[in-house]
Amino acid sequence: MADMSGNSTHEGGQPGRIGIGLELDATHLKILEVLRENGRISVAALAERVGISRANAYTRFE
């Protein structure tokens, strides 16, 4: 599992960055919180709980 604490770099990336150079923001952290509670939640339900669109939730989840 990747270390997302921001304390290390991976493959020449910068600390605190994920995926294709995106930084973790409050929405990412809320998604992680919801997924910790229920890892089998649908993307639609996840989007509703976080307060974002399904497309946005899917993109961030992916």
Short mmCIF file of N, CA, C and O in Angstrom, two decimals:
data_model
loop_
_atom_site.label_atom_id
_atom_site.label_comp_id
_atom_site.label_asym_id
_atom_site.label_seq_id
_atom_site.Cartn_x
_atom_site.Cartn_y
_atom_site.Cartn_z
N MET A 1 0.84 -1.17 0.00
CA MET A 1 0.00 0.00 0.00
C MET A 1 0.88 1.23 0.00
O MET A 1 1.88 1.29 0.68
N ALA A 2 0.48 2.22 -0.78
CA ALA A 2 1.29 3.43 -0.90
C ALA A 2 1.19 4.29 0.36
O ALA A 2 0.16 4.36 0.99
N ASP A 3 2.29 4.93 0.68
CA ASP A 3 2.33 5.84 1.83
C ASP A 3 1.86 7.21 1.37
O ASP A 3 2.49 7.85 0.56
N MET A 4 0.70 7.66 1.86
CA MET A 4 0.16 8.95 1.46
C MET A 4 0.35 9.99 2.55
O MET A 4 -0.34 10.99 2.60
N SER A 5 1.29 9.76 3.44
CA SER A 5 1.49 10.68 4.55
C SER A 5 2.21 11.95 4.12
O SER A 5 2.21 12.94 4.84
N GLY A 6 2.81 11.91 2.94
CA GLY A 6 3.53 13.08 2.48
C GLY A 6 4.96 13.13 2.98
O GLY A 6 5.66 14.09 2.75
N ASN A 7 5.42 12.09 3.68
CA ASN A 7 6.76 12.08 4.23
C ASN A 7 7.80 11.49 3.30
O ASN A 7 8.97 11.52 3.58
N SER A 8 7.36 10.92 2.19
CA SER A 8 8.31 10.32 1.28
C SER A 8 7.91 10.61 -0.16
O SER A 8 6.80 11.04 -0.43
N THR A 9 8.84 10.39 -1.08
CA THR A 9 8.55 10.58 -2.48
C THR A 9 8.57 9.22 -3.16
O THR A 9 9.24 8.30 -2.74
N HIS A 10 7.81 9.11 -4.23
CA HIS A 10 7.73 7.88 -5.00
C HIS A 10 7.99 8.19 -6.46
O HIS A 10 7.41 9.13 -7.00
N GLU A 11 8.82 7.42 -7.10
CA GLU A 11 9.09 7.53 -8.53
C GLU A 11 9.40 8.96 -8.95
O GLU A 11 8.89 9.46 -9.93
N GLY A 12 10.17 9.66 -8.14
CA GLY A 12 10.56 11.01 -8.49
C GLY A 12 9.50 12.06 -8.25
O GLY A 12 9.66 13.21 -8.61
N GLY A 13 8.36 11.65 -7.64
CA GLY A 13 7.28 12.60 -7.38
C GLY A 13 7.60 13.49 -6.19
O GLY A 13 8.63 13.37 -5.54
N GLN A 14 6.70 14.38 -5.93
CA GLN A 14 6.88 15.30 -4.81
C GLN A 14 6.09 14.79 -3.61
O GLN A 14 5.08 14.12 -3.75
N PRO A 15 6.53 15.11 -2.41
CA PRO A 15 5.81 14.69 -1.21
C PRO A 15 4.38 15.24 -1.19
O PRO A 15 4.14 16.35 -1.64
N GLY A 16 3.45 14.43 -0.67
CA GLY A 16 2.08 14.88 -0.54
C GLY A 16 1.27 14.82 -1.82
O GLY A 16 0.15 15.27 -1.87
N ARG A 17 1.84 14.26 -2.85
CA ARG A 17 1.14 14.18 -4.13
C ARG A 17 0.72 12.74 -4.40
O ARG A 17 1.36 11.80 -3.98
N ILE A 18 -0.40 12.61 -5.11
CA ILE A 18 -0.92 11.29 -5.46
C ILE A 18 -1.16 11.22 -6.95
O ILE A 18 -1.23 12.24 -7.63
N GLY A 19 -1.34 10.03 -7.45
CA GLY A 19 -1.74 9.83 -8.84
C GLY A 19 -0.86 10.58 -9.81
O GLY A 19 0.35 10.45 -9.79
N ILE A 20 -1.48 11.39 -10.63
CA ILE A 20 -0.77 12.11 -11.69
C ILE A 20 -0.38 13.51 -11.24
O ILE A 20 -0.51 14.48 -11.98
N GLY A 21 0.07 13.62 -10.00
CA GLY A 21 0.53 14.90 -9.49
C GLY A 21 -0.54 15.69 -8.75
O GLY A 21 -0.33 16.86 -8.47
N LEU A 22 -1.66 15.05 -8.44
CA LEU A 22 -2.71 15.72 -7.68
C LEU A 22 -2.37 15.71 -6.20
O LEU A 22 -1.84 14.73 -5.69
N GLU A 23 -2.68 16.78 -5.52
CA GLU A 23 -2.44 16.84 -4.08
C GLU A 23 -3.69 16.39 -3.34
O GLU A 23 -4.80 16.60 -3.79
N LEU A 24 -3.49 15.76 -2.19
CA LEU A 24 -4.61 15.40 -1.34
C LEU A 24 -5.26 16.68 -0.82
O LEU A 24 -4.58 17.55 -0.31
N ASP A 25 -6.57 16.78 -0.96
CA ASP A 25 -7.29 17.92 -0.43
C ASP A 25 -8.36 17.43 0.54
O ASP A 25 -8.45 16.24 0.82
N ALA A 26 -9.17 18.34 1.06
CA ALA A 26 -10.19 17.99 2.04
C ALA A 26 -11.19 16.98 1.47
O ALA A 26 -11.65 16.10 2.19
N THR A 27 -11.50 17.09 0.19
CA THR A 27 -12.44 16.14 -0.42
C THR A 27 -11.85 14.74 -0.48
O THR A 27 -12.54 13.76 -0.18
N HIS A 28 -10.57 14.62 -0.85
CA HIS A 28 -9.92 13.31 -0.85
C HIS A 28 -9.95 12.70 0.55
O HIS A 28 -10.23 11.51 0.71
N LEU A 29 -9.68 13.51 1.55
CA LEU A 29 -9.66 13.01 2.92
C LEU A 29 -11.05 12.56 3.37
O LEU A 29 -11.18 11.56 4.06
N LYS A 30 -12.09 13.28 2.95
CA LYS A 30 -13.46 12.90 3.28
C LYS A 30 -13.81 11.58 2.59
O LYS A 30 -14.44 10.70 3.19
N ILE A 31 -13.38 11.41 1.34
CA ILE A 31 -13.61 10.15 0.62
C ILE A 31 -12.95 9.00 1.38
O ILE A 31 -13.56 7.94 1.57
N LEU A 32 -11.73 9.20 1.80
CA LEU A 32 -11.02 8.15 2.55
C LEU A 32 -11.74 7.83 3.85
O LEU A 32 -11.85 6.66 4.24
N GLU A 33 -12.25 8.85 4.53
CA GLU A 33 -12.98 8.64 5.78
C GLU A 33 -14.23 7.79 5.55
O GLU A 33 -14.50 6.83 6.28
N VAL A 34 -14.99 8.12 4.50
CA VAL A 34 -16.21 7.37 4.18
C VAL A 34 -15.85 5.93 3.79
O VAL A 34 -16.52 4.98 4.22
N LEU A 35 -14.80 5.76 3.01
CA LEU A 35 -14.40 4.41 2.58
C LEU A 35 -13.89 3.58 3.76
O LEU A 35 -14.06 2.35 3.76
N ARG A 36 -13.29 4.22 4.76
CA ARG A 36 -12.88 3.48 5.96
C ARG A 36 -14.09 2.95 6.70
O ARG A 36 -14.07 1.86 7.24
N GLU A 37 -15.16 3.74 6.72
CA GLU A 37 -16.40 3.32 7.38
C GLU A 37 -17.08 2.19 6.62
O GLU A 37 -17.61 1.27 7.23
N ASN A 38 -17.09 2.29 5.28
CA ASN A 38 -17.77 1.29 4.45
C ASN A 38 -17.04 1.19 3.12
O ASN A 38 -17.33 1.95 2.19
N GLY A 39 -16.15 0.25 3.01
CA GLY A 39 -15.36 0.06 1.80
C GLY A 39 -16.14 -0.48 0.62
O GLY A 39 -15.65 -0.50 -0.49
N ARG A 40 -17.38 -0.91 0.86
CA ARG A 40 -18.20 -1.48 -0.21
C ARG A 40 -19.29 -0.51 -0.68
O ARG A 40 -20.19 -0.90 -1.41
N ILE A 41 -19.18 0.74 -0.31
CA ILE A 41 -20.17 1.74 -0.68
C ILE A 41 -20.11 1.99 -2.19
O ILE A 41 -19.03 1.92 -2.80
N SER A 42 -21.26 2.24 -2.80
CA SER A 42 -21.29 2.54 -4.24
C SER A 42 -20.71 3.93 -4.48
O SER A 42 -20.69 4.78 -3.58
N VAL A 43 -20.28 4.17 -5.71
CA VAL A 43 -19.73 5.47 -6.05
C VAL A 43 -20.81 6.54 -5.92
O VAL A 43 -20.54 7.65 -5.45
N ALA A 44 -22.05 6.21 -6.30
CA ALA A 44 -23.15 7.17 -6.19
C ALA A 44 -23.38 7.55 -4.73
O ALA A 44 -23.55 8.73 -4.40
N ALA A 45 -23.40 6.56 -3.85
CA ALA A 45 -23.60 6.83 -2.42
C ALA A 45 -22.41 7.58 -1.84
O ALA A 45 -22.57 8.48 -1.01
N LEU A 46 -21.21 7.23 -2.28
CA LEU A 46 -20.01 7.93 -1.84
C LEU A 46 -20.08 9.41 -2.22
O LEU A 46 -19.82 10.29 -1.40
N ALA A 47 -20.47 9.67 -3.46
CA ALA A 47 -20.58 11.05 -3.94
C ALA A 47 -21.60 11.83 -3.10
O ALA A 47 -21.35 12.98 -2.73
N GLU A 48 -22.72 11.19 -2.80
CA GLU A 48 -23.75 11.86 -2.00
C GLU A 48 -23.25 12.17 -0.60
O GLU A 48 -23.46 13.26 -0.08
N ARG A 49 -22.56 11.21 0.02
CA ARG A 49 -22.04 11.41 1.38
C ARG A 49 -21.00 12.52 1.43
O ARG A 49 -20.92 13.27 2.39
N VAL A 50 -20.18 12.62 0.38
CA VAL A 50 -19.09 13.60 0.35
C VAL A 50 -19.58 14.96 -0.15
O VAL A 50 -18.99 15.99 0.17
N GLY A 51 -20.66 14.95 -0.93
CA GLY A 51 -21.20 16.20 -1.45
C GLY A 51 -20.58 16.63 -2.77
O GLY A 51 -20.40 17.83 -3.02
N ILE A 52 -20.25 15.65 -3.60
CA ILE A 52 -19.67 15.93 -4.93
C ILE A 52 -20.46 15.14 -5.97
O ILE A 52 -21.26 14.27 -5.64
N SER A 53 -20.21 15.42 -7.25
CA SER A 53 -20.89 14.69 -8.32
C SER A 53 -20.37 13.27 -8.42
O SER A 53 -19.27 12.95 -7.95
N ARG A 54 -21.18 12.40 -9.04
CA ARG A 54 -20.73 11.01 -9.23
C ARG A 54 -19.48 10.95 -10.09
O ARG A 54 -18.57 10.17 -9.82
N ALA A 55 -19.43 11.77 -11.13
CA ALA A 55 -18.26 11.78 -12.01
C ALA A 55 -17.01 12.19 -11.24
O ALA A 55 -15.94 11.58 -11.40
N ASN A 56 -17.14 13.21 -10.41
CA ASN A 56 -16.01 13.67 -9.60
C ASN A 56 -15.59 12.58 -8.62
O ASN A 56 -14.39 12.31 -8.45
N ALA A 57 -16.57 11.94 -7.98
CA ALA A 57 -16.26 10.88 -7.03
C ALA A 57 -15.55 9.73 -7.73
O ALA A 57 -14.56 9.19 -7.22
N TYR A 58 -16.03 9.35 -8.90
CA TYR A 58 -15.42 8.24 -9.64
C TYR A 58 -13.98 8.59 -10.02
O TYR A 58 -13.08 7.77 -9.87
N THR A 59 -13.77 9.80 -10.51
CA THR A 59 -12.43 10.22 -10.92
C THR A 59 -11.48 10.23 -9.74
O THR A 59 -10.36 9.72 -9.83
N ARG A 60 -11.93 10.77 -8.61
CA ARG A 60 -11.07 10.82 -7.42
C ARG A 60 -10.82 9.43 -6.85
O ARG A 60 -9.74 9.13 -6.37
N PHE A 61 -11.86 8.59 -6.90
CA PHE A 61 -11.73 7.22 -6.39
C PHE A 61 -10.74 6.42 -7.24
O PHE A 61 -9.91 5.70 -6.72
N GLU A 62 -10.83 6.59 -8.53
CA GLU A 62 -9.97 5.85 -9.46
C GLU A 62 -8.52 6.24 -9.24
O GLU A 62 -7.62 5.51 -9.23
#
